Structures are given as C-alpha cells and as structure tokens.
Tab-separated table of C-alpha atoms and ligand atoms in Angstrom:
chain	number	residue	atom	x	y	z
R	178	UNK	CA	123.336	104.607	64.978
R	179	UNK	CA	121.394	105.161	61.814
R	180	UNK	CA	122.624	107.328	59.014
R	181	UNK	CA	119.545	109.655	59.287
R	182	UNK	CA	120.436	112.997	60.925
R	183	UNK	CA	119.939	112.798	64.635
R	184	UNK	CA	117.379	115.499	65.949
R	185	UNK	CA	118.090	117.799	68.914
R	186	UNK	CA	115.940	117.003	71.765
R	187	UNK	CA	114.772	119.570	74.558
R	188	UNK	CA	113.162	117.881	77.373
R	189	UNK	CA	111.376	120.489	79.533
R	190	UNK	CA	109.991	119.278	82.779
R	191	UNK	CA	108.248	121.161	85.546
R	192	UNK	CA	107.502	119.902	89.167
R	193	UNK	CA	103.908	119.241	90.112
R	194	UNK	CA	102.305	120.690	87.073
R	195	UNK	CA	99.024	118.900	86.528
R	196	UNK	CA	97.469	118.516	83.040
R	197	UNK	CA	94.397	120.059	83.991
R	198	UNK	CA	96.288	123.385	84.453
R	199	UNK	CA	97.159	123.644	80.831
R	200	UNK	CA	94.950	125.330	78.407
R	201	UNK	CA	95.667	122.725	75.599
R	202	UNK	CA	94.304	120.230	77.941
R	203	UNK	CA	91.103	122.198	78.310
R	204	UNK	CA	92.114	123.984	81.760
R	205	UNK	CA	89.007	125.815	83.432
R	206	UNK	CA	91.433	127.860	85.481
R	207	UNK	CA	94.415	129.240	83.490
R	208	UNK	CA	95.706	129.994	79.937
R	209	UNK	CA	99.089	128.706	78.800
R	210	UNK	CA	99.543	130.179	75.272
R	211	UNK	CA	103.222	129.059	75.018
R	212	UNK	CA	102.637	125.408	76.081
R	213	UNK	CA	99.839	125.492	73.814
R	214	UNK	CA	102.084	126.448	70.842
R	215	UNK	CA	103.785	122.889	71.435
R	216	UNK	CA	100.467	121.310	71.324
R	217	UNK	CA	99.170	123.148	68.316
R	218	UNK	CA	102.362	122.461	66.296
R	219	UNK	CA	102.645	118.934	67.484
R	220	UNK	CA	100.793	116.380	69.665
R	221	UNK	CA	99.012	116.189	72.817
R	222	UNK	CA	99.120	112.849	74.688
R	223	UNK	CA	95.817	112.308	76.703
R	224	UNK	CA	96.852	109.081	78.550
R	225	UNK	CA	100.467	109.687	79.905
R	226	UNK	CA	100.854	108.253	83.369
R	227	UNK	CA	103.622	108.038	85.871
R	228	UNK	CA	104.347	104.723	87.352
R	229	UNK	CA	104.817	106.378	91.038
R	230	UNK	CA	103.241	109.753	91.511
R	231	UNK	CA	106.084	111.636	93.335
R	232	UNK	CA	108.983	113.591	92.498
R	233	UNK	CA	112.408	111.732	92.755
R	234	UNK	CA	111.036	108.404	91.769
R	235	UNK	CA	109.366	109.736	88.731
R	236	UNK	CA	112.686	111.604	87.781
R	237	UNK	CA	114.695	108.248	87.984
R	238	UNK	CA	112.123	106.332	86.043
R	239	UNK	CA	112.430	108.987	83.151
R	240	UNK	CA	116.153	109.006	83.096
R	241	UNK	CA	116.783	105.287	83.581
R	242	UNK	CA	113.577	103.807	81.727
R	243	UNK	CA	113.087	101.639	84.563
R	244	UNK	CA	110.553	101.004	87.410
R	245	UNK	CA	111.589	102.390	90.803
R	246	UNK	CA	112.220	98.786	92.273
R	247	UNK	CA	114.883	98.514	89.551
R	248	UNK	CA	116.578	101.951	89.458
R	249	UNK	CA	116.729	102.039	93.276
R	250	UNK	CA	114.637	105.218	93.857
R	251	UNK	CA	111.361	104.012	95.433
R	252	UNK	CA	110.835	107.061	97.648
R	253	UNK	CA	111.986	110.514	98.310
R	254	UNK	CA	114.553	108.911	100.899
R	255	UNK	CA	116.452	106.991	98.360
R	256	UNK	CA	118.940	109.005	96.214
R	257	UNK	CA	119.934	107.759	92.652
R	258	UNK	CA	123.066	105.816	92.123
R	259	UNK	CA	124.016	107.819	88.917
R	260	UNK	CA	126.778	105.119	88.216
R	261	UNK	CA	123.971	103.182	86.657
R	262	UNK	CA	123.045	103.130	82.787
R	263	UNK	CA	120.737	105.953	81.655
R	264	UNK	CA	119.550	107.797	78.663
R	265	UNK	CA	121.771	110.817	78.981
R	266	UNK	CA	124.738	108.613	79.236
R	267	UNK	CA	123.946	106.749	76.042
R	268	UNK	CA	123.117	109.728	74.057
R	269	UNK	CA	126.448	111.264	75.241
R	270	UNK	CA	128.294	108.111	73.931
R	271	UNK	CA	126.481	108.402	70.796
R	272	UNK	CA	127.348	111.779	69.449
R	273	UNK	CA	125.078	114.066	71.575
R	274	UNK	CA	126.069	117.092	73.455
R	275	UNK	CA	124.138	116.715	76.745
R	276	UNK	CA	122.944	119.133	79.667
R	277	UNK	CA	120.936	118.954	82.655
R	278	UNK	CA	119.764	122.324	83.936
R	279	UNK	CA	117.499	123.149	86.996
R	280	UNK	CA	115.853	120.843	89.231
R	281	UNK	CA	117.492	117.278	89.428
R	282	UNK	CA	116.173	116.218	92.845
R	283	UNK	CA	117.911	112.811	92.787
R	284	UNK	CA	120.353	113.675	95.462
R	285	UNK	CA	123.572	115.394	94.988
R	286	UNK	CA	127.180	114.716	96.049
R	287	UNK	CA	129.173	111.300	95.492
R	288	UNK	CA	127.380	108.940	93.287
R	289	UNK	CA	124.070	111.071	93.286
R	290	UNK	CA	125.710	113.976	91.066
R	291	UNK	CA	124.418	113.782	87.562
R	292	UNK	CA	126.316	111.786	85.146
R	293	UNK	CA	126.124	111.549	81.481
R	294	UNK	CA	126.116	115.398	80.984
R	295	UNK	CA	128.636	117.514	79.372
R	296	UNK	CA	127.277	120.471	81.442
R	297	UNK	CA	125.019	120.274	84.481
R	298	UNK	CA	123.838	122.944	86.817
R	299	UNK	CA	121.439	121.933	89.392
R	300	UNK	CA	119.412	123.202	92.398
R	301	UNK	CA	120.482	121.364	95.432
R	302	UNK	CA	117.276	119.318	96.806
R	303	UNK	CA	114.233	121.177	96.105
R	304	UNK	CA	115.617	124.452	95.338
R	305	UNK	CA	114.764	127.960	96.155
R	306	UNK	CA	112.385	130.202	93.978
R	307	UNK	CA	114.293	133.512	94.813
R	308	UNK	CA	117.992	133.989	94.442
R	309	UNK	CA	118.710	130.227	94.224
R	310	UNK	CA	122.076	128.493	95.111
R	311	UNK	CA	122.784	126.043	92.235
R	312	UNK	CA	125.706	123.454	91.919
R	313	UNK	CA	127.433	123.842	88.676
R	314	UNK	CA	129.484	120.905	87.820
R	315	UNK	CA	130.084	120.332	91.503
R	316	UNK	CA	130.626	123.794	92.611
R	317	UNK	CA	128.121	125.806	94.579
R	318	UNK	CA	127.065	129.098	93.258
R	319	UNK	CA	124.551	131.623	94.197
R	320	UNK	CA	122.426	133.246	91.505
R	321	UNK	CA	120.232	136.213	91.780
R	322	UNK	CA	116.651	136.419	90.217
R	323	UNK	CA	113.788	134.014	89.922
R	324	UNK	CA	114.530	130.310	89.543
R	325	UNK	CA	112.374	129.769	86.463
R	326	UNK	CA	114.050	132.513	84.532
R	327	UNK	CA	117.455	131.601	85.536
R	328	UNK	CA	116.999	127.858	84.529
R	329	UNK	CA	116.118	129.132	80.989
R	330	UNK	CA	118.731	131.900	80.966
R	331	UNK	CA	121.322	129.081	81.511
R	332	UNK	CA	119.754	126.755	78.976
R	333	UNK	CA	120.075	129.625	76.488
R	334	UNK	CA	123.632	130.301	77.321
R	335	UNK	CA	124.475	126.683	76.786
R	336	UNK	CA	122.862	126.371	73.528
R	337	UNK	CA	124.850	129.545	72.351
R	338	UNK	CA	128.001	127.925	73.311
R	339	UNK	CA	127.314	124.471	71.846
R	340	UNK	CA	129.110	122.874	68.835
R	341	UNK	CA	126.592	123.436	66.041
R	342	UNK	CA	127.845	120.343	64.020
R	343	UNK	CA	126.532	117.888	66.664
R	344	UNK	CA	123.046	117.229	68.037
R	345	UNK	CA	122.063	118.248	71.546
R	346	UNK	CA	119.898	116.701	74.247
R	347	UNK	CA	119.044	119.272	76.779
R	348	UNK	CA	116.982	118.536	80.093
R	349	UNK	CA	115.481	121.813	81.245
R	350	UNK	CA	113.781	121.162	84.628
R	351	UNK	CA	111.879	123.734	86.572
R	352	UNK	CA	111.487	124.000	90.088
R	353	UNK	CA	108.146	125.446	89.728
R	354	UNK	CA	105.190	124.861	90.546
R	355	UNK	CA	106.291	122.936	93.471
R	356	UNK	CA	105.202	123.908	96.847
R	357	UNK	CA	105.589	126.513	98.484
R	358	UNK	CA	104.221	128.120	95.199
R	359	UNK	CA	106.196	131.505	95.157
R	360	UNK	CA	105.414	133.625	92.253
R	361	UNK	CA	107.839	136.395	90.763
R	362	UNK	CA	107.307	139.922	90.741
R	363	UNK	CA	105.977	139.908	87.249
R	364	UNK	CA	102.943	137.671	88.110
R	365	UNK	CA	102.492	138.552	91.682
R	366	UNK	CA	99.154	140.179	90.920
R	367	UNK	CA	97.810	138.003	88.327
R	368	UNK	CA	94.211	136.818	89.092
R	369	UNK	CA	93.852	139.272	91.928
R	370	UNK	CA	90.568	140.541	90.917
R	371	UNK	CA	88.914	137.389	90.129
R	372	UNK	CA	87.813	133.904	91.650
R	373	UNK	CA	89.314	130.870	90.224
R	374	UNK	CA	86.537	128.177	89.735
R	375	UNK	CA	86.427	125.443	92.233
R	376	UNK	CA	86.751	121.770	90.860
R	377	UNK	CA	83.819	119.407	90.445
R	378	UNK	CA	85.016	117.151	93.395
R	379	UNK	CA	85.987	120.007	95.769
R	380	UNK	CA	83.533	118.916	98.295
R	381	UNK	CA	84.081	115.304	98.123
R	382	UNK	CA	83.130	113.572	101.349
R	383	UNK	CA	85.252	110.237	100.560
R	384	UNK	CA	81.993	108.116	101.432
R	385	UNK	CA	82.769	105.126	99.187
R	386	UNK	CA	86.357	105.227	99.613
R	387	UNK	CA	88.775	103.305	102.021
R	388	UNK	CA	90.970	104.643	104.834
R	389	UNK	CA	93.365	105.856	102.363
R	390	UNK	CA	91.314	108.823	100.953
R	391	UNK	CA	89.727	109.429	104.343
R	392	UNK	CA	92.955	109.671	106.174
R	393	UNK	CA	95.126	111.568	103.659
R	394	UNK	CA	96.473	114.744	105.095
R	395	UNK	CA	96.313	117.026	102.053
R	396	UNK	CA	93.122	118.701	102.543
R	397	UNK	CA	92.975	122.363	101.413
R	398	UNK	CA	91.124	123.617	104.337
R	399	UNK	CA	92.780	121.687	107.039
R	400	UNK	CA	96.353	120.757	105.897
R	401	UNK	CA	97.544	123.825	104.104
R	402	UNK	CA	99.555	126.157	106.453
R	403	UNK	CA	100.033	129.762	106.644
R	404	UNK	CA	103.421	129.243	105.209
R	405	UNK	CA	101.813	127.830	102.114
R	406	UNK	CA	99.196	130.381	101.748
R	407	UNK	CA	101.336	133.338	103.007
R	408	UNK	CA	98.789	134.563	105.446
R	409	UNK	CA	95.892	133.685	107.740
R	410	UNK	CA	92.156	133.522	106.746
R	411	UNK	CA	90.031	136.516	107.901
R	412	UNK	CA	88.082	135.873	111.029
R	413	UNK	CA	84.382	135.170	111.139
R	414	UNK	CA	84.405	132.751	108.095
R	415	UNK	CA	82.016	129.792	107.906
R	416	UNK	CA	83.723	126.520	107.315
R	417	UNK	CA	82.877	126.480	103.693
R	418	UNK	CA	84.056	130.103	103.240
R	419	UNK	CA	87.337	129.235	104.971
R	420	UNK	CA	87.915	126.177	102.613
R	421	UNK	CA	87.334	128.468	99.515
R	422	UNK	CA	89.624	131.157	100.857
R	423	UNK	CA	92.569	128.487	101.367
R	424	UNK	CA	91.729	127.180	97.783
R	425	UNK	CA	91.810	130.680	96.244
R	426	UNK	CA	95.243	131.559	98.145
R	427	UNK	CA	96.637	128.357	97.087
R	428	UNK	CA	95.616	127.871	93.376
R	429	UNK	CA	96.313	131.574	92.602
R	430	UNK	CA	99.927	131.299	93.604
R	431	UNK	CA	100.140	127.844	91.855
R	432	UNK	CA	99.026	129.479	88.586
R	433	UNK	CA	101.148	132.433	88.965
R	434	UNK	CA	104.234	130.159	88.969
R	435	UNK	CA	102.845	128.472	86.029
R	436	UNK	CA	102.557	131.732	84.132
R	437	UNK	CA	106.195	132.199	84.525
R	438	UNK	CA	107.015	128.708	83.264
R	439	UNK	CA	104.789	129.390	80.370
R	440	UNK	CA	106.565	132.689	79.370
R	441	UNK	CA	109.851	130.885	79.604
R	442	UNK	CA	108.727	128.222	77.303
R	443	UNK	CA	107.934	130.907	75.015
R	444	UNK	CA	111.505	132.161	75.312
R	445	UNK	CA	112.977	128.791	74.456
R	446	UNK	CA	110.586	128.332	71.414
R	447	UNK	CA	111.284	131.821	70.122
R	448	UNK	CA	115.025	131.103	70.421
R	449	UNK	CA	114.626	127.985	68.295
R	450	UNK	CA	112.854	130.014	65.653
R	451	UNK	CA	115.406	132.793	65.764
R	452	UNK	CA	118.314	130.225	65.394
R	453	UNK	CA	116.414	128.180	62.653
R	454	UNK	CA	116.494	125.152	65.016
R	455	UNK	CA	112.770	124.444	64.995
R	456	UNK	CA	112.569	121.779	62.262
R	457	UNK	CA	115.349	119.708	63.702
R	458	UNK	CA	114.529	119.985	67.285
R	459	UNK	CA	112.031	117.659	69.322
R	460	UNK	CA	110.541	119.769	72.084
R	461	UNK	CA	108.721	118.002	74.824
R	462	UNK	CA	106.964	119.343	77.750
R	463	UNK	CA	105.997	117.344	80.839
R	464	UNK	CA	105.951	117.246	84.598
R	465	UNK	CA	107.198	114.712	87.121
R	466	UNK	CA	103.597	113.794	88.050
R	467	UNK	CA	100.206	115.279	88.190
R	468	UNK	CA	98.772	117.193	91.236
R	469	UNK	CA	95.316	117.756	93.186
R	470	UNK	CA	94.059	121.317	92.205
R	471	UNK	CA	91.617	121.259	94.950
R	472	UNK	CA	90.304	118.058	93.271
R	473	UNK	CA	88.744	115.861	96.092
R	474	UNK	CA	89.441	118.916	98.444
R	475	UNK	CA	93.192	118.267	98.290
R	476	UNK	CA	96.590	119.539	97.165
R	477	UNK	CA	99.598	117.151	96.555
R	478	UNK	CA	99.915	113.918	94.600
R	479	UNK	CA	100.978	110.253	95.636
R	480	UNK	CA	97.632	108.778	94.976
R	481	UNK	CA	96.957	106.626	91.848
R	482	UNK	CA	93.807	108.755	91.377
R	483	UNK	CA	93.623	110.384	87.891
R	484	UNK	CA	94.600	114.115	88.702
R	485	UNK	CA	97.975	112.806	90.311
R	486	UNK	CA	98.647	109.826	88.084
R	487	UNK	CA	98.266	111.630	84.776
R	488	UNK	CA	101.194	113.738	83.404
R	489	UNK	CA	100.927	116.384	80.806
R	490	UNK	CA	102.832	115.429	77.615
R	491	UNK	CA	103.108	117.859	74.753
R	492	UNK	CA	105.531	117.328	71.899
R	493	UNK	CA	106.524	118.986	68.790
R	494	UNK	CA	108.769	117.905	66.026
R	495	UNK	CA	107.885	119.257	62.701
R	496	UNK	CA	109.752	116.645	60.717
R	497	UNK	CA	108.140	113.625	62.272
R	498	UNK	CA	104.941	114.673	64.264
R	499	UNK	CA	101.614	115.929	62.431
R	500	UNK	CA	100.713	119.387	63.906
R	501	UNK	CA	97.527	119.722	66.182
R	502	UNK	CA	96.991	116.025	66.751
R	503	UNK	CA	96.163	114.138	69.888
R	504	UNK	CA	96.544	110.639	71.162
R	505	UNK	CA	94.865	108.627	73.592
R	506	UNK	CA	97.137	105.289	73.489
R	507	UNK	CA	98.776	104.788	76.874
R	508	UNK	CA	102.362	106.358	77.483
R	509	UNK	CA	104.230	106.085	80.758
R	510	UNK	CA	107.340	107.899	82.193
R	511	UNK	CA	109.296	104.556	81.760
R	512	UNK	CA	108.923	104.973	78.130
R	513	UNK	CA	110.579	108.346	77.760
R	514	UNK	CA	114.138	107.035	77.661
R	515	UNK	CA	113.546	104.669	74.931
R	516	UNK	CA	111.609	107.238	72.916
R	517	UNK	CA	114.698	109.512	73.054
R	518	UNK	CA	116.869	106.748	71.963
R	519	UNK	CA	114.621	105.805	69.130
R	520	UNK	CA	114.556	109.276	67.559
R	521	UNK	CA	118.334	109.372	68.015
R	522	UNK	CA	118.646	106.115	66.103
R	523	UNK	CA	120.178	104.371	68.962
R	524	UNK	CA	119.144	100.828	70.245
R	525	UNK	CA	118.015	100.812	73.718
R	526	UNK	CA	119.639	98.443	76.181
R	527	UNK	CA	117.710	95.198	76.988
R	528	UNK	CA	117.323	96.070	80.631
R	529	UNK	CA	115.267	99.298	79.790
R	530	UNK	CA	111.548	98.524	80.864
R	531	UNK	CA	109.648	100.903	78.758
R	532	UNK	CA	108.532	101.214	75.042
R	533	UNK	CA	109.468	103.667	72.523
R	534	UNK	CA	106.501	105.952	71.967
R	535	UNK	CA	107.587	106.929	68.545
R	536	UNK	CA	104.889	104.705	66.823
R	537	UNK	CA	102.023	106.427	68.684
R	538	UNK	CA	103.664	109.791	68.171
R	539	UNK	CA	103.522	109.135	64.450
R	540	UNK	CA	99.847	108.425	64.502
R	541	UNK	CA	100.206	104.705	64.133
R	542	UNK	CA	99.346	102.612	67.143
R	543	UNK	CA	100.327	99.177	66.889
R	544	UNK	CA	97.557	96.623	67.363
R	545	UNK	CA	99.253	95.184	70.446
R	546	UNK	CA	100.078	98.584	72.100
R	547	UNK	CA	99.906	98.721	75.865
R	548	UNK	CA	96.510	99.112	77.309
R	549	UNK	CA	97.080	98.587	80.999
R	550	UNK	CA	99.624	100.125	83.258
R	551	UNK	CA	101.229	99.144	86.522
R	552	UNK	CA	101.656	101.692	89.303
R	553	UNK	CA	103.121	101.442	92.689
R	554	UNK	CA	103.630	104.102	95.583
R	555	UNK	CA	105.998	102.860	98.181
R	556	UNK	CA	106.186	105.580	100.805
R	557	UNK	CA	103.991	104.177	103.280
R	558	UNK	CA	102.375	106.724	105.621
R	559	UNK	CA	104.971	109.211	105.449
R	560	UNK	CA	104.233	112.946	104.816
R	561	UNK	CA	100.487	113.381	104.015
R	562	UNK	CA	99.672	110.007	105.455
R	563	UNK	CA	99.102	108.117	102.102
R	564	UNK	CA	99.364	104.346	102.395
R	565	UNK	CA	101.536	102.477	100.136
R	566	UNK	CA	99.580	100.917	97.157
R	567	UNK	CA	99.854	99.346	93.721
R	568	UNK	CA	97.213	98.945	91.027
R	569	UNK	CA	96.411	98.573	87.504
R	570	UNK	CA	94.724	101.065	85.031
R	571	UNK	CA	93.068	99.984	81.810
R	572	UNK	CA	91.140	102.371	79.658
R	573	UNK	CA	87.987	101.521	81.463
R	574	UNK	CA	88.972	100.485	84.907
R	575	UNK	CA	91.229	101.182	87.649
R	576	UNK	CA	92.024	98.594	90.656
R	577	UNK	CA	93.952	99.933	93.612
R	578	UNK	CA	95.338	97.758	96.479
R	579	UNK	CA	96.470	99.439	99.648
R	580	UNK	CA	98.633	96.626	100.873
R	581	UNK	CA	98.841	97.853	104.431
R	582	UNK	CA	102.807	97.916	105.105
R	583	UNK	CA	105.956	99.807	104.704
R	584	UNK	CA	108.229	96.764	104.117
R	585	UNK	CA	111.083	98.410	105.526
R	586	UNK	CA	111.606	100.881	102.619
R	587	UNK	CA	113.497	103.911	103.428
R	588	UNK	CA	110.923	106.773	104.064
R	589	UNK	CA	108.051	104.310	104.607
R	590	UNK	CA	106.660	104.075	108.039
R	591	UNK	CA	106.550	100.780	109.945
R	592	UNK	CA	102.710	100.797	110.523
R	593	UNK	CA	100.592	97.795	109.626
R	594	UNK	CA	97.045	98.068	108.364
R	595	UNK	CA	94.539	95.824	106.739
R	596	UNK	CA	94.922	95.651	103.040
R	597	UNK	CA	91.846	97.627	101.395
R	598	UNK	CA	90.953	97.554	97.658
R	599	UNK	CA	89.243	100.298	95.382
R	600	UNK	CA	87.588	99.804	91.975
R	601	UNK	CA	86.679	102.697	89.752
R	602	UNK	CA	84.684	102.224	86.563
R	603	UNK	CA	86.255	105.240	84.720
R	604	UNK	CA	83.604	105.360	81.867
R	605	UNK	CA	80.828	105.728	84.446
R	606	UNK	CA	82.723	107.589	87.008
R	607	UNK	CA	85.467	109.536	85.647
R	608	UNK	CA	85.957	111.478	88.882
R	609	UNK	CA	86.432	108.546	90.865
R	610	UNK	CA	83.923	109.136	93.538
R	611	UNK	CA	82.376	105.663	93.642
R	612	UNK	CA	84.335	102.863	94.737
R	613	UNK	CA	82.579	99.724	93.350
R	614	UNK	CA	84.931	97.085	94.676
R	615	UNK	CA	82.063	95.400	96.737
R	616	UNK	CA	79.409	95.776	93.976
R	617	UNK	CA	78.423	92.223	92.941
R	618	UNK	CA	78.246	93.290	89.306
R	619	UNK	CA	82.027	93.816	89.100
R	620	UNK	CA	83.276	90.669	90.683
R	621	UNK	CA	84.155	89.082	87.167
R	622	UNK	CA	85.992	92.428	86.197
R	623	UNK	CA	87.930	92.434	89.601
R	624	UNK	CA	89.101	88.996	88.961
R	625	UNK	CA	90.297	89.779	85.525
R	626	UNK	CA	91.956	92.936	86.828
R	627	UNK	CA	93.694	91.252	89.763
R	628	UNK	CA	95.159	88.778	87.103
R	629	UNK	CA	96.382	91.644	84.874
R	630	UNK	CA	97.903	93.348	88.096
R	631	UNK	CA	99.736	90.401	88.861
R	632	UNK	CA	100.856	89.779	85.378
R	633	UNK	CA	102.267	93.245	85.195
R	634	UNK	CA	103.882	93.092	88.440
R	635	UNK	CA	105.800	89.949	87.314
R	636	UNK	CA	106.584	91.520	83.909
R	637	UNK	CA	108.170	94.468	85.357
R	638	UNK	CA	109.963	92.184	87.906
R	639	UNK	CA	108.595	93.515	91.050
R	640	UNK	CA	108.868	90.527	93.108
R	641	UNK	CA	108.625	91.727	96.789
I	246	CA	CA1	107.055	116.521	91.657
C-alpha cells in the first residue's frame, strides 16, 4: 500500500445500458444530464469493450479481472464461486470499507453469495422493478418502491453510516434498464407525444452476413412479445408500420428506465458535493455490456457487433483525471479490477488478466498499449438463438468466427453447425453491414487477424 491517500471509489453499473443512449456519447434519442456531469467533470472512454456480451459473465470479469474461462462464469447458467480471489476482497483486506448494493446476478446462496463486502444487499436473480425482494447479508426482505430509487437510497444510507476515517469502495448496481423495461410513475409519460428516431440500420436485411445474424431471434418486430411492450399493436398496420410501432413501445420504456437511473446518479453526485467528498472520490459509470436499440432491427446483446460489444465508461476523479477529456485507447471489462487496485495503491495479484487503465485515464497512453482485444461468447444457440463465437477487434478491423458447437458448456445447446467467419472493415463500414470475409482484397488482412486472434487466445489461456 502506498502512503498516498487512498481515494474512495464508487462504481455505478447499470444493466444493458448502451453507450448510444447517453447524451455524452452523442445519443440521438435521449438526454442524460447527470451522466453527462461525470463526463464533463472527467473522462469519456470511446473504446471500452466487454469480453463476453452477456450479464453474469461480464460481471464476473469485472469483479475478478479474469476472462470467463478462468473465473468459471462463461454463461448465464454458471454461478460464481465467490470463494475465489477478486477485487472487493483485496480492497477489503487493504483498509477499504466495501459494499455491494443492487444487482449482483452471479447466483446467490452457498458459494455464490457476495464475498469481500462489509455490507451487501442484492436482488435475487434479475430482481423486480417494483417492490423488489432483496437479500440483505443473507436475509430476504421485501422493499416498497422502485428498484432504481431503492438501490440509491441504500447506497446513501450506507455512506451515512460508514467510518469517515477510512476510504470506501461501493458497487451500486442497477437492475434497470434490463428487460422487461418497466418505468416508474415519475417517468411513465416521458416521450408520450414524440417519435423516437429509428437507428440507421433499423431495416438491415443481413444480406452479407452468416447464419448467425440471419437466424438471431431478437428482432424488434418478430421477437418482442406483448409482455415486453405491454400491449398489442393496433390492427391494420403494414409490416413496416408494425415494426415501427414495436420499436417505439420498446425504446420509450427503455429510455424511461434510463431517465430514472440518470436522476439517481444525480442524487449520488449531489450527496458527494454536499458532504465534501467530490475531490477524493472516483466515480465511474458503466453497464455490463451494450445493447441493440433497434440497430440491425434488434434488441438484446450477445453478439460481438459494436452496439453490444461497447460498454459506456464515464469516470470522474478531480484529483487525477482532467475534466472534459475523451480517450480512444482500448479498455476492457477485465481491466477494471486492476484499475481500482492501482488507484488504491495495491499491487494486483499475478493471476489477474487485465491492465490498469490508469495511464490512459491520466491521458498518457503507453506506446505498447493494447490495440487488439479478444472476445468470446459461449452460450451457443440458447435464448435468442445466437451461435457461440470468438473474435478479435482492432482499431480498424473485426474478425469473428462462429465455430459451430456448444462444447458441453452449461447453457449452450448441443447443436453442430459449420463454422463461419465474418470480417468488417470498421473504417469503411462502421455499421458492420458489409461482411468482407470472402473479398479477395482482404485475404492478407485476414491472415494477420487470425494470427492475432490465436495469439490473444493463447495469451488469455483459453485453450479449449
Ligand atoms: Ca446485462
């Protein structure tokens, strides 16, 4: 531990909040003034990616600083063994008061209960939006009110009761804006009289893509249910009108849930101001992965495509991060744990697999900084019918391999398919509409990317 004063760390994470629904990221569809406060007073990362775009696995990667084949949570069907080493345990052992409040989603009971936290109070599983049951230090309790408000109420209560002489690490994890997108009273009528713009790729026909995009069951017009959109479309609509109707119903509720998150981020920031904690506290906002907001005609995530791969990442630390800055160096969810430890002046254990983001947050990107990333989705052909895949993304390219089997992983289906590849030139085709894997002009690029893919796969010890 260094002699420097250890900063407080507040890690705010929502569930399925895509960066393109944050105004600091240039959202065309909503305003998030309080999230923007974090960006304006600190830094926005433009290339932060998850290593597996699905809830529990991303949460496990954040906590342990390890890829999913190492931390044991490859799919939604594997609970965490929380007896393993992770960042909260290390911080707790090094002077920090620690709390985990809200959505844990790594299983509960036995070895899956949160460890390393002085205080924890979690939603079981996905949790409920209204009047949620929570598990407080192992004991079930019913709360009345809206999950997003309750989560922050509990955070503020815990902060009030903490020991002011020691630093704190608080994980504030919202259930929202996860499906089924249920807003609170206050925001129920937001956007009622307007149409939310449809994304550029709304009518993607998947023409150049493999079976993966064509077969995915996450289409706004075909796969959203009346439960999702809380009603049935009016009769007599054309197919295009019907699709637009579903999109409006879906996206408005999604954005209403986010409006409540934004208000509650504001409450937390105001609290820090009132208590004189702003200068000494790192505040970070992210989401466990991205989400399709009608992009490619879809909702949900799982794919290595940009909208689901990208995580929002806003961070403020007046003492160490310059206000109003942005950074396009690569950052990964497996890097967060080591970043927290670095700021706390604690050396990371050897077996963590990420890199502290501190240099890039301080605006000094080392010459050898990571410029490629490894991705792997394991939950072959389960809900939403997305095949397992791995891939590599660089600043210019993305190569994806749908390898065509479940490999006996819990939650993956035992269905064999022919492997298929996709390549995107992100400079020419940022929307990933044009798979150029068979284009002769890219054969050399493909060879190099395959080498890089297998190098990364080895580096992270994914030896299946
Ligand atoms: Ca999620």
